[in-house]
PDB file of C-alpha atoms and ligand atoms in Angstrom:
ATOM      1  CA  UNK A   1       0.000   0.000   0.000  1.00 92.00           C
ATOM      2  CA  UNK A   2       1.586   3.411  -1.125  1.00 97.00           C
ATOM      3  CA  UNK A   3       2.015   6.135   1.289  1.00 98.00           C
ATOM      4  CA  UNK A   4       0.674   9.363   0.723  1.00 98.00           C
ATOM      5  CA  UNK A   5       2.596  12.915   1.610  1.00 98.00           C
ATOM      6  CA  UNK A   6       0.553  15.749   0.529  1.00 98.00           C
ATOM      7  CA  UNK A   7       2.426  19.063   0.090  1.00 98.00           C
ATOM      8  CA  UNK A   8       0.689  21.995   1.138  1.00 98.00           C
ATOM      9  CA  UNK A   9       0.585  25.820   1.875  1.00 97.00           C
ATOM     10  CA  UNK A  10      -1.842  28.126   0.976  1.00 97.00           C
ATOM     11  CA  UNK A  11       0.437  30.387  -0.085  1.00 96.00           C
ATOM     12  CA  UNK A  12       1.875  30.491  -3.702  1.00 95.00           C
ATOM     13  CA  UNK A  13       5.700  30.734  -4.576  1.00 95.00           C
ATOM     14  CA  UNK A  14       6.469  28.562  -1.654  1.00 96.00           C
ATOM     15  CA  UNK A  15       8.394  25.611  -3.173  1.00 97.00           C
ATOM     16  CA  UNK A  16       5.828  22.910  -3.237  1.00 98.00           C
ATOM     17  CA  UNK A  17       6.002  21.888  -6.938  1.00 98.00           C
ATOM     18  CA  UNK A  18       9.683  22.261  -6.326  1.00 97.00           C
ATOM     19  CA  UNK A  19       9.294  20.024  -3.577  1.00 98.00           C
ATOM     20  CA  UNK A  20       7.352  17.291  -5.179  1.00 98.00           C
ATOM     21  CA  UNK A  21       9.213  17.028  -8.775  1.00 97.00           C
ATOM     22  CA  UNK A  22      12.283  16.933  -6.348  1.00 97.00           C
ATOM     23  CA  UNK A  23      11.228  14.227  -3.546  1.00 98.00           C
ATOM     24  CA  UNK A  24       9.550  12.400  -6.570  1.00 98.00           C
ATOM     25  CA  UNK A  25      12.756  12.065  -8.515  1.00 97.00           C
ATOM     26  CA  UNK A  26      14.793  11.555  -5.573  1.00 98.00           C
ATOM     27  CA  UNK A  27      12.655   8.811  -4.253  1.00 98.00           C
ATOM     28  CA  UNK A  28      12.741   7.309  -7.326  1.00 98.00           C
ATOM     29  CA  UNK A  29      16.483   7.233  -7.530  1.00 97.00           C
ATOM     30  CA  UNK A  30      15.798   5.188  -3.940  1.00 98.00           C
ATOM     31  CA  UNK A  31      14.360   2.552  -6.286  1.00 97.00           C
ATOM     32  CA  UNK A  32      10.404   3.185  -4.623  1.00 98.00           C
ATOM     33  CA  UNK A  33       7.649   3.402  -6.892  1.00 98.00           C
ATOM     34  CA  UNK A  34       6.261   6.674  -7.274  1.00 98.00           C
ATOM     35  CA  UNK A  35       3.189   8.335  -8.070  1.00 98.00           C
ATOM     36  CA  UNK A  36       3.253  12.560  -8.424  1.00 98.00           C
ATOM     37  CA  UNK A  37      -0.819  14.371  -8.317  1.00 98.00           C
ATOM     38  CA  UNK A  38      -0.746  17.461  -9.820  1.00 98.00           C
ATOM     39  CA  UNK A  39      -3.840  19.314  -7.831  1.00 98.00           C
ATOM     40  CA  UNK A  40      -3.277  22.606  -9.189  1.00 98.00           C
ATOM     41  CA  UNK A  41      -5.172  23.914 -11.906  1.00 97.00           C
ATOM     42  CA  UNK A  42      -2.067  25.853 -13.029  1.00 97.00           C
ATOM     43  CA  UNK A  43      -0.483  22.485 -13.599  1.00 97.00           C
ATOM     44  CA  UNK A  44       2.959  24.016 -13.194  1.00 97.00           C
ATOM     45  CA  UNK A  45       4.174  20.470 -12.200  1.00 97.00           C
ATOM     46  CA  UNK A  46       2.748  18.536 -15.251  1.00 97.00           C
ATOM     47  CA  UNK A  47       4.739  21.453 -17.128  1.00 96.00           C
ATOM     48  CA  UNK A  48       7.681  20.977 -15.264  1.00 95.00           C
ATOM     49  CA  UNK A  49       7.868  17.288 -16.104  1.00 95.00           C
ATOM     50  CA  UNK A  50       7.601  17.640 -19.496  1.00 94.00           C
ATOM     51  CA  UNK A  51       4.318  17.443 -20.234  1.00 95.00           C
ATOM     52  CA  UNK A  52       1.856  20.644 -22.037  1.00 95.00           C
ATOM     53  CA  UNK A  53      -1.290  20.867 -20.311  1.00 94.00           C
ATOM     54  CA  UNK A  54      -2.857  22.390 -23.371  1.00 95.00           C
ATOM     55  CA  UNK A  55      -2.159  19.190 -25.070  1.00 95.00           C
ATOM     56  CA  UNK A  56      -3.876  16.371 -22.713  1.00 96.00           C
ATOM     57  CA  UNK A  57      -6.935  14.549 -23.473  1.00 95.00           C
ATOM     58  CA  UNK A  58      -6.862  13.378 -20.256  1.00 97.00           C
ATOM     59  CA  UNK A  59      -6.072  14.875 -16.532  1.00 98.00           C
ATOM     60  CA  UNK A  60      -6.690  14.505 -13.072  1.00 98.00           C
ATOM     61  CA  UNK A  61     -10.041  16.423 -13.420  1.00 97.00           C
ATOM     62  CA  UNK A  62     -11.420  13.211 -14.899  1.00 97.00           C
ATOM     63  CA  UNK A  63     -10.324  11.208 -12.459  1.00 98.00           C
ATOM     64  CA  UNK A  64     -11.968  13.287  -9.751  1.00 98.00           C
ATOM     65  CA  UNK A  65     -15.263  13.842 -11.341  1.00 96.00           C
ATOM     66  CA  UNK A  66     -15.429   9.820 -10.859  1.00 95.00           C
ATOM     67  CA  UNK A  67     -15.534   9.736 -15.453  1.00 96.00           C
ATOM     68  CA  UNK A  68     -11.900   7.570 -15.548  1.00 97.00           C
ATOM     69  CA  UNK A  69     -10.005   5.533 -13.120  1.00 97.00           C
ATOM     70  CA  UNK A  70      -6.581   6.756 -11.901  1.00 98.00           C
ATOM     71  CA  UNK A  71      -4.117   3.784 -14.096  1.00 97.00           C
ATOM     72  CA  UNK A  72      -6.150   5.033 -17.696  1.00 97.00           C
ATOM     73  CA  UNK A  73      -4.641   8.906 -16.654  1.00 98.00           C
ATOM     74  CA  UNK A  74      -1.229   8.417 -15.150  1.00 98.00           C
ATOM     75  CA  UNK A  75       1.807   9.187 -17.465  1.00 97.00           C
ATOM     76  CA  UNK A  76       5.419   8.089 -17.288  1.00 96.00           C
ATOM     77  CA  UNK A  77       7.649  10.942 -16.402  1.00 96.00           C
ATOM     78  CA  UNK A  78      11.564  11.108 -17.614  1.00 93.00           C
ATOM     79  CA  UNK A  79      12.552  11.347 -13.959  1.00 93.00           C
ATOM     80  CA  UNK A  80      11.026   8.453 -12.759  1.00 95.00           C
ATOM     81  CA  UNK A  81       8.377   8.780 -11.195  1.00 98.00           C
ATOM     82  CA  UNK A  82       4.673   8.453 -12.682  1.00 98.00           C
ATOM     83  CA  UNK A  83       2.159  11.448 -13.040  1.00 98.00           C
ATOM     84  CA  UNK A  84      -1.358  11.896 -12.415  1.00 98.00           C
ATOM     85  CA  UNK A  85      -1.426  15.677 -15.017  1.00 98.00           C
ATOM     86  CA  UNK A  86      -3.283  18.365 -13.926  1.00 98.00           C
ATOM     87  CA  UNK A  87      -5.096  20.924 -16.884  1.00 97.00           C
ATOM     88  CA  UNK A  88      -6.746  24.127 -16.691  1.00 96.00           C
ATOM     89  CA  UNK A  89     -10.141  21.810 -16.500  1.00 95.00           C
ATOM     90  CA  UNK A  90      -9.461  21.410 -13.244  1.00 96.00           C
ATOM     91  CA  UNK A  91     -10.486  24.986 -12.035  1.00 94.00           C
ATOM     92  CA  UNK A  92     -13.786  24.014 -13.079  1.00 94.00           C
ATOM     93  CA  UNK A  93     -13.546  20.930 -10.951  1.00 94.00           C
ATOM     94  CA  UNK A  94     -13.897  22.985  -7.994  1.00 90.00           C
ATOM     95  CA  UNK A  95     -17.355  24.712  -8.700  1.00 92.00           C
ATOM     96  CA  UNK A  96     -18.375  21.019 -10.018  1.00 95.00           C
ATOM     97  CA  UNK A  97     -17.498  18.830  -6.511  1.00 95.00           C
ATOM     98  CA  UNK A  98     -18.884  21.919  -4.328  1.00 92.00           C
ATOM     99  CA  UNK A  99     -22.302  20.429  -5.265  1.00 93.00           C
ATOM    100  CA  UNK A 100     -21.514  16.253  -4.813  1.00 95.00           C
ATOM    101  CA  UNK A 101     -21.650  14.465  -1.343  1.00 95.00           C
ATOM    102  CA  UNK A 102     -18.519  12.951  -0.562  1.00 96.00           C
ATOM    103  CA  UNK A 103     -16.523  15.539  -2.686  1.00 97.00           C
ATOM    104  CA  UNK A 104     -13.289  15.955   0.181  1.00 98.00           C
ATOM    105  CA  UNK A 105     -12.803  11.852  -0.339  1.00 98.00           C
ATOM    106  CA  UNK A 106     -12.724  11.565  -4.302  1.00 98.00           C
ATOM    107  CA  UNK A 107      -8.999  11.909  -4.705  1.00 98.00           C
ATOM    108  CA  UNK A 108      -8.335   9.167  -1.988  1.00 98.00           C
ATOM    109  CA  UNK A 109     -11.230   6.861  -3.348  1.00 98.00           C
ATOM    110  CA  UNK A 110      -9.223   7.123  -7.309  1.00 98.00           C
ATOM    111  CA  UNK A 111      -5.665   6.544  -5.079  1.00 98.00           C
ATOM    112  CA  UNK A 112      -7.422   3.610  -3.499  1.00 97.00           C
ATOM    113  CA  UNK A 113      -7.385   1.579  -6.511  1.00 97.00           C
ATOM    114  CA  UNK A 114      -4.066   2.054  -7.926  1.00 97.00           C
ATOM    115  CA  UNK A 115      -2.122   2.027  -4.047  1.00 97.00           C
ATOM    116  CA  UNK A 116      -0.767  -1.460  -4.445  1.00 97.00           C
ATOM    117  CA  UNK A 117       1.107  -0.104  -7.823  1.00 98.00           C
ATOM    118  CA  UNK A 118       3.181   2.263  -5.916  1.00 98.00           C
ATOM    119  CA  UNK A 119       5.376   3.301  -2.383  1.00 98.00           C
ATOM    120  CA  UNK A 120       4.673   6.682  -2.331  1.00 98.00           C
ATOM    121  CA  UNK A 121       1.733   9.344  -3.395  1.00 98.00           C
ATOM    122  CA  UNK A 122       2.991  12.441  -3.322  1.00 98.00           C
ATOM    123  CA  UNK A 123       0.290  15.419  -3.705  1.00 98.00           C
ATOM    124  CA  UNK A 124       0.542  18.912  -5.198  1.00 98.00           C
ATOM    125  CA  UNK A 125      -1.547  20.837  -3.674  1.00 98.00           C
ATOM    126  CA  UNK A 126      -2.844  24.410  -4.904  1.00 98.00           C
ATOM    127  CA  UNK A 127      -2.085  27.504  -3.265  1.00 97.00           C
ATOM    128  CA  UNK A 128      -5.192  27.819  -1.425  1.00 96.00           C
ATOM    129  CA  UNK A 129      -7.476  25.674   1.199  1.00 96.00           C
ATOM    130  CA  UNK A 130     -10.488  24.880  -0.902  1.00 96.00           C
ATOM    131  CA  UNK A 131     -12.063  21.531  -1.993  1.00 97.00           C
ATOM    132  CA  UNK A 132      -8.785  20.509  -3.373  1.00 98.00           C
ATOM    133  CA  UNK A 133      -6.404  21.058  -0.677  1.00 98.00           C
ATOM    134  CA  UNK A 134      -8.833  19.312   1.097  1.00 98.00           C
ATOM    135  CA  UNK A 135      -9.112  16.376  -1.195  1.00 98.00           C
ATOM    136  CA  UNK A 136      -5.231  16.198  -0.868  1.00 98.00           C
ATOM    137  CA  UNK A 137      -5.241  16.162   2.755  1.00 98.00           C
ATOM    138  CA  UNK A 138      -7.830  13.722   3.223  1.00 98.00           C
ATOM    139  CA  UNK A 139      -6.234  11.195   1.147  1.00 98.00           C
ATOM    140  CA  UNK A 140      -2.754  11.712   2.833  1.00 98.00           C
ATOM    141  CA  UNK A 141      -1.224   9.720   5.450  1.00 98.00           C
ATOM    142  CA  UNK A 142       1.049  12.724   6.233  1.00 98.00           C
ATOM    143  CA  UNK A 143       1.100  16.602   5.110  1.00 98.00           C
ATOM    144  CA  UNK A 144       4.341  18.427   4.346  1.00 98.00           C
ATOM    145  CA  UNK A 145       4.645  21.778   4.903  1.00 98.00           C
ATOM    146  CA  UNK A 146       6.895  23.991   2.981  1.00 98.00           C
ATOM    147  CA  UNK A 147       7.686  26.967   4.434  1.00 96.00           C
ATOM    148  CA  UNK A 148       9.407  30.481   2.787  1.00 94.00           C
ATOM    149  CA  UNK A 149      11.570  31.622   5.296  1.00 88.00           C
ATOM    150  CA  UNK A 150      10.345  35.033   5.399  1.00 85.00           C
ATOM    151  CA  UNK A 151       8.505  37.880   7.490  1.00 80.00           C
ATOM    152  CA  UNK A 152       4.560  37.017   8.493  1.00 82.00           C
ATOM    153  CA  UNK A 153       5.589  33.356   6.663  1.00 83.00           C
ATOM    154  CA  UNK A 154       3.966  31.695   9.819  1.00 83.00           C
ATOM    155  CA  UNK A 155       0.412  33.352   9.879  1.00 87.00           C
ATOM    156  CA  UNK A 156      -0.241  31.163   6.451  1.00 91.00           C
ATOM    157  CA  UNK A 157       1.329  27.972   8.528  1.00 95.00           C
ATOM    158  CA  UNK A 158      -1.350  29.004  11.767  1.00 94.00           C
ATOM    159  CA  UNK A 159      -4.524  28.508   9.133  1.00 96.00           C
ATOM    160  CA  UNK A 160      -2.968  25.666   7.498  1.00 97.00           C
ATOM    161  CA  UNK A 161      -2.972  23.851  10.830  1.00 97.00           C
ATOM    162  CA  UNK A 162      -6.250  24.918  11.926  1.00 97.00           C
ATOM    163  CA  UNK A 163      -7.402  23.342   8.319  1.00 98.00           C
ATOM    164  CA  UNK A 164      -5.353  20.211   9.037  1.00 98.00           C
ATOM    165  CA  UNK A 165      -6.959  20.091  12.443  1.00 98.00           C
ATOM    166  CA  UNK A 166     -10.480  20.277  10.746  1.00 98.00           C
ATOM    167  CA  UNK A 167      -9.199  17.344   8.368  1.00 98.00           C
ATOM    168  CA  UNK A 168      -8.490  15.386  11.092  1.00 98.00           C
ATOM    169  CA  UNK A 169     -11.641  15.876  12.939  1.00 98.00           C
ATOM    170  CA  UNK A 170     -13.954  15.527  10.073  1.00 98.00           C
ATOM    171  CA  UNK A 171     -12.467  13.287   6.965  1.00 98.00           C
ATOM    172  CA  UNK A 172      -9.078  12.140   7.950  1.00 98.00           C
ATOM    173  CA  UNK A 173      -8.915  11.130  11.239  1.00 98.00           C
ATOM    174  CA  UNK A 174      -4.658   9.072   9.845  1.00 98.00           C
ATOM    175  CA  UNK A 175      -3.733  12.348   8.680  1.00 98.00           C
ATOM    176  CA  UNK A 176      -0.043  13.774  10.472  1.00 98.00           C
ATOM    177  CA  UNK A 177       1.757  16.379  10.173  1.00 98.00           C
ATOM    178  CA  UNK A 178       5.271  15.248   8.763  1.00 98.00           C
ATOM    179  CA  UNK A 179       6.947  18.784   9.334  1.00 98.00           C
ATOM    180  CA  UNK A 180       7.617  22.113   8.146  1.00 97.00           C
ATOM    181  CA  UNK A 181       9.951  22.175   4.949  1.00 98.00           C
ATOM    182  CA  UNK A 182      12.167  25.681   5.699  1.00 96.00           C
ATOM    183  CA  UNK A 183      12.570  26.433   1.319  1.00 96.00           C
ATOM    184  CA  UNK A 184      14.331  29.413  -0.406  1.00 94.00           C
ATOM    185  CA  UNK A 185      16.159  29.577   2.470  1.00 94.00           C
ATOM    186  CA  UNK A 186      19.179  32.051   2.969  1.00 92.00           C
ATOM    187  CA  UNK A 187      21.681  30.519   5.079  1.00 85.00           C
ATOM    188  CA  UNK A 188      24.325  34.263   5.254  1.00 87.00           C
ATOM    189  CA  UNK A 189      21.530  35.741   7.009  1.00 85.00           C
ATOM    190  CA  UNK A 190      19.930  35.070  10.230  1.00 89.00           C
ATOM    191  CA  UNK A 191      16.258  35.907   9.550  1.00 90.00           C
ATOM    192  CA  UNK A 192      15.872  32.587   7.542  1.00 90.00           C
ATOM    193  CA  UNK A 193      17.170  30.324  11.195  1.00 91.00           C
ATOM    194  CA  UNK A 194      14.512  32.809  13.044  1.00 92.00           C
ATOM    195  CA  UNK A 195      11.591  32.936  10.948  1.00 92.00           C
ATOM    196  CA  UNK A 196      11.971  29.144  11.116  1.00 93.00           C
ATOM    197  CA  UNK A 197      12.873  28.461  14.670  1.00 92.00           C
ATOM    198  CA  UNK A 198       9.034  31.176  15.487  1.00 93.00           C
ATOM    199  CA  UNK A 199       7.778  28.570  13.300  1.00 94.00           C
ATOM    200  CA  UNK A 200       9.078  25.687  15.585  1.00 94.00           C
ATOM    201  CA  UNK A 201       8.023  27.260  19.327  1.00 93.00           C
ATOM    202  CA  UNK A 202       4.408  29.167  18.143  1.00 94.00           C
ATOM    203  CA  UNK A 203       2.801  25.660  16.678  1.00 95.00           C
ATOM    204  CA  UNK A 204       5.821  22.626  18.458  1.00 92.00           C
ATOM    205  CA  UNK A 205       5.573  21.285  14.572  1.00 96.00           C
ATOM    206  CA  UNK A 206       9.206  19.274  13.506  1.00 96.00           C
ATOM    207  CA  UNK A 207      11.322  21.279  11.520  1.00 96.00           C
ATOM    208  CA  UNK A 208      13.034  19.247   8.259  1.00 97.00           C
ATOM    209  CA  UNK A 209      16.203  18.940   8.569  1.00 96.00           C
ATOM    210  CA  UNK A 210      17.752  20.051   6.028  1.00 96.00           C
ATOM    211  CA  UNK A 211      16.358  23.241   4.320  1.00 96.00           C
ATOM    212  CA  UNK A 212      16.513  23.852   1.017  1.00 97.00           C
ATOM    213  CA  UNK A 213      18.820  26.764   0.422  1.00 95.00           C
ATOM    214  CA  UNK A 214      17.918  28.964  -2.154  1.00 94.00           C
ATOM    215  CA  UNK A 215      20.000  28.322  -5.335  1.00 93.00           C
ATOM    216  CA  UNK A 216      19.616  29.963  -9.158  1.00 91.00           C
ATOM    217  CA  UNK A 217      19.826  26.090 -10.140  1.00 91.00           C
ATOM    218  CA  UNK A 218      16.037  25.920  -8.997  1.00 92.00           C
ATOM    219  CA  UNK A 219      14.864  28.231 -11.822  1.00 87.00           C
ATOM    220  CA  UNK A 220      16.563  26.577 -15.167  1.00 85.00           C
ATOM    221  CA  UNK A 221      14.936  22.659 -14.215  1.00 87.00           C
ATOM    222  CA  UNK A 222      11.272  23.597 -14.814  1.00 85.00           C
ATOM    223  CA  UNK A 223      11.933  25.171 -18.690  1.00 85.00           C
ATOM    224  CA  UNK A 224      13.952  21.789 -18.887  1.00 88.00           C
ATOM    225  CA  UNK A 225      10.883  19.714 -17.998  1.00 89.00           C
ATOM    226  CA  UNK A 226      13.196  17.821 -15.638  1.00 92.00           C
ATOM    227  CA  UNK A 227      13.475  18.216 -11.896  1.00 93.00           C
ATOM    228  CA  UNK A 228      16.914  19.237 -10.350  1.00 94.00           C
ATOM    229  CA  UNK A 229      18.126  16.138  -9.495  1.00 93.00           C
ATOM    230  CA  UNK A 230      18.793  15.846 -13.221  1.00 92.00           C
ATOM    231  CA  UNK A 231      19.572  19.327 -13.818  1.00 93.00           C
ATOM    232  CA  UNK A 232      21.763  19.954 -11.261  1.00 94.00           C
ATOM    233  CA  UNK A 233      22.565  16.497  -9.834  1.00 94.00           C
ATOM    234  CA  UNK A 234      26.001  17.193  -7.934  1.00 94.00           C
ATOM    235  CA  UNK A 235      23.957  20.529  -6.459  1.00 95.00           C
ATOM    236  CA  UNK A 236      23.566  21.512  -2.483  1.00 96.00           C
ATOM    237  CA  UNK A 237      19.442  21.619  -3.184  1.00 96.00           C
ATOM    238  CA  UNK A 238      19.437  17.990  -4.978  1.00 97.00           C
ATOM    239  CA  UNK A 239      21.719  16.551  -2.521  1.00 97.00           C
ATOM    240  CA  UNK A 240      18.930  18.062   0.402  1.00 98.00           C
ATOM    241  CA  UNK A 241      16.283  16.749  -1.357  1.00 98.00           C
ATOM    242  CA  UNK A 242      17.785  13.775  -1.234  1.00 98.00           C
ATOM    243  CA  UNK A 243      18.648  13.861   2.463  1.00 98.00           C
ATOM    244  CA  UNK A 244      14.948  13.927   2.543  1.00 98.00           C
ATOM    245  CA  UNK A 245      13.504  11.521   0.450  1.00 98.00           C
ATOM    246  CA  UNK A 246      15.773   9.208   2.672  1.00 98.00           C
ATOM    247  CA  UNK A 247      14.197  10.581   5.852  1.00 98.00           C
ATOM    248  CA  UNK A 248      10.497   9.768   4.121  1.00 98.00           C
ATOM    249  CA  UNK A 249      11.578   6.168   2.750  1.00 97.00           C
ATOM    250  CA  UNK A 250      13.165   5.451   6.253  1.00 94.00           C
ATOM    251  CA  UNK A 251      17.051   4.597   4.717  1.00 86.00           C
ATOM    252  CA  UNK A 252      20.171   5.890   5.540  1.00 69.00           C
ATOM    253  CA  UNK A 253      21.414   9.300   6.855  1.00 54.00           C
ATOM    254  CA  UNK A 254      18.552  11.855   6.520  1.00 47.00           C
ATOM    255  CA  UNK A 255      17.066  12.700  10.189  1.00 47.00           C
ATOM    256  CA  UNK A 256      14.275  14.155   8.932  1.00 45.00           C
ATOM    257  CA  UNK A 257      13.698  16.335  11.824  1.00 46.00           C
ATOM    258  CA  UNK A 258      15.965  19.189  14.080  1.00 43.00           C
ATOM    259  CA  UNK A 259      16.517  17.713  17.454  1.00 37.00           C
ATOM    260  CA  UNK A 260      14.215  18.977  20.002  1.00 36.00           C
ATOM    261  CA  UNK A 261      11.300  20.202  17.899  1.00 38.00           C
ATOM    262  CA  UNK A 262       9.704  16.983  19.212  1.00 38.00           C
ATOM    263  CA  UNK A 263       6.375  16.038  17.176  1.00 41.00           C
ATOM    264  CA  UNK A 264       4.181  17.001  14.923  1.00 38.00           C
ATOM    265  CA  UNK A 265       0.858  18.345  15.784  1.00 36.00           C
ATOM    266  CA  UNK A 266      -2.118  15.679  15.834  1.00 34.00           C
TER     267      UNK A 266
HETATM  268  P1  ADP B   1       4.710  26.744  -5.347  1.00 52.27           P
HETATM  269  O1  ADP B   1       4.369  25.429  -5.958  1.00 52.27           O
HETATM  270  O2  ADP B   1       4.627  26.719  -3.842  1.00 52.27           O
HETATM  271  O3  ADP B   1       3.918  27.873  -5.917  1.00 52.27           O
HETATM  272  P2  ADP B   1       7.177  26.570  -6.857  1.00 52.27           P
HETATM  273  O4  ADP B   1       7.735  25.225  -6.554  1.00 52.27           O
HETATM  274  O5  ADP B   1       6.469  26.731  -8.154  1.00 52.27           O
HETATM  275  O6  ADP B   1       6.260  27.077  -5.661  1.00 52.27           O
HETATM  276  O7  ADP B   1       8.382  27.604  -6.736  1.00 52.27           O
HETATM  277  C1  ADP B   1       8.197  28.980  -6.993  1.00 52.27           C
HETATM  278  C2  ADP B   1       9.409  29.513  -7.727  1.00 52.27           C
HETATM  279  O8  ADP B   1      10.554  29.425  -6.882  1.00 52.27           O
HETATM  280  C3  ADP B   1       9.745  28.726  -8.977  1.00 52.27           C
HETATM  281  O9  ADP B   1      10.176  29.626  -9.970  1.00 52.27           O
HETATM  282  C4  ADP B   1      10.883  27.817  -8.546  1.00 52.27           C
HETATM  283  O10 ADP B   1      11.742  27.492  -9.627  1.00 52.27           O
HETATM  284  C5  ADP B   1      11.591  28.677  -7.526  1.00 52.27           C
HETATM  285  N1  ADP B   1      12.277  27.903  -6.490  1.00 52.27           N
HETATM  286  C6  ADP B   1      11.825  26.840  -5.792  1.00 52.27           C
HETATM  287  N2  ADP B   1      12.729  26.421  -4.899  1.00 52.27           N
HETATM  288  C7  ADP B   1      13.799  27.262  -5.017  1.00 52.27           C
HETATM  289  C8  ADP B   1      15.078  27.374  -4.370  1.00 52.27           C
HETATM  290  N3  ADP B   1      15.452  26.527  -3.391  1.00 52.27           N
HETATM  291  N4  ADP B   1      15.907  28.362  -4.773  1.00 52.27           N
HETATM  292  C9  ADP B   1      15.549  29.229  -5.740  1.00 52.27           C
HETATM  293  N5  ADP B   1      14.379  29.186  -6.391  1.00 52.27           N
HETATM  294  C10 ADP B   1      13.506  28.220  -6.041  1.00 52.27           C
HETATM  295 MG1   MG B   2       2.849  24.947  -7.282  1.00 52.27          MG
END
C-alpha cells in the first residue's frame, strides 16, 4: 500500500512543486515506486515534467469527477516517477465537486485503486485551502509543509494547521503532520534560522532537517521539464532533497527532523 505525503501551503511561490518534482525524482532514484498528483489547476508540475497541459486529453479532473479511473490517466515521467497531469479543466472541478456528497474523499477513493502499484503518493496541492487542498489532505497519510523563510511566513502555517486540524476531525482522522519544509532559504543571514525556529516554538511542529537553500539552479529545471536532481545532480538543493527523500523512505542518513522540535501536531 503506497504512502501518501501531501504538500501543502496556501500560499503560492512557496516551493511545493519544487518540492514534489524533487522528492519524486529523488525517491525514485531510492528505487520506490512513485506516483506525483498534480492538484493545481495551473499544472505548473505537469509542465515541469515535461508534459503541455494544453495538449492532454486526459487529466486529473477526470479522475476526480469519478468519469476515468486513476491507471487510464497516469503518465510516465523522464525522472522516474509516474504522473497523475493536472489541466486548466481542473479549475472548473472545484465549482463542479462543491455540489456532490462525498466531494473531500474523491482523490483518496481514485488513489485507493491504484495504491498497491506504488510506495509513495505524493500530492501537489494548490495555493489555497479549498475543496482541493482538502481532497489532498484527506487522502494523505502525512502533510508536508513547505515553508518560505520570510517575514509574516507563519500566519499562512497558523490557518494551514487549523485546516489540518479540521481534516483530522472531520475526513481524515490518519492524517499527520510530517513537518515544516524551511525552502528558499538564505543561510548568510539570520532571519531565515529565526523565521523558522518562530515557526518551531508558536505551533511545536518538527522542523526538516535540512532546508533547502535557495540556489539559481532551482529556476533553469522547470523550462527543462526535468526536476533538479537531473539538472543539477552534484547541487547543495538535490543533494537536500535527497537527504529527505531518505528521511520519508526510512534509509540511511537523513534525520528528517531538528533535534528537540519533538512532534508534529495531531
Ligand atoms: P509553489 O508550488 O509553492 O507555488 P514553486 O515550486 O512553483 O512554488 O516555486 C516557486 C518559484 O521558486 C519557482 O520559480 C521555482 O523554480 C523557484 N524555487 C523553488 N525552490 C527554489 C530554491 N530553493 N531556490 C531558488 N528558487 C527556487
Ligand atoms: Mg505549485
Amino acid at each position: 500500500m503506497a504512502r501518501v505525503l501531501a504538500v501543502a501551503n496556501q500560499k503560492g511561490g512557496v516551493a511545493k512543486t519544487t518540492s514534489v518534482a524533487s522528492l519524486g525524482a529523488a525517491l525514485s532514484e531510492l528505487g520506490q515506486r512513485v506516483l506525483l498528483v498534480d492538484l493545481d489547476p495551473q499544472a505548473c508540475l505537469t509542465f515541469s515534467l515535461g508534459l503541455d497541459p494544453d495538449a492532454l486529453e486526459l487529466s486529473v479532473h477526470d479522475v476526480l469527477l469519478g468519469r476515468l479511473p486513476a491507471g487510464i490517466v497516469t503518465r510516465p515521467t523522464p525522472d522516474g516517477a509516474d504522473l497523475l497531469p493536472a489541466t486548466i479543466e481542473l479549475a472548473g472541478c472545484e465549482a463542479i465537486l462543491l455540489s456532490r456528497t462525498g466531494r473531500e474523499h474523491v482523490l483518496r477513493l481514485a488513489l485507493d485503486e491504484v495504491a498497491d502499484q506504488y510506495d509513495f503518493v505524493l500530492v501537489d496541492c494548490p495555493p489555497s485551502l479549498g475543496v482541493l487542498t482538502i481532497n489532498g489532505l484527506t487522502a494523505a497519510d502525512e502533510v508536508v509543509i513547505p515553508l518560505q523563510c520570510e517575514t509574516l511566513s507563519h500566519r499562512g502555517v497558523g490557518q494551514l494547521l487549523d485546516t489540518v486540524a479540521d481534516v483530522q476531525r472531520l475526513t481524515n482522522p490518519r492524517l499527520r503532520v510530517r513537518g515544516v519544509l524551511p525552502t528558499l532559504f538564505d543561510a548568510r543571514t539570520a532571519h531565515s534560522r529565526a523565521v523558522v525556529l518562530d515557526v518551531a516554538t508558536r505551533y511545536e511542529v518538527t522542523i526538516l532537517e535540512p532546508p533547502i537553500a535557495r540556489s539559481v539552479r532551482f529556476a533553469e529545471a522547470p523550462g527543462l521539464g526535468r526536476s533538479i536532481l537531473t539538472t543539477a545532480s552534484r547541487s547543495k538543493g538535490a543533494e537536500a532533497y535527497r537527504a529527505h527523500a531518505r528521511a520519508i523512505a526510512g534509509q540511511g542518513s537523513g534525520t528528517g527532523a531538528a533535534p528537540g522540535t519533538g512532534p508534529g501536531t495531531g
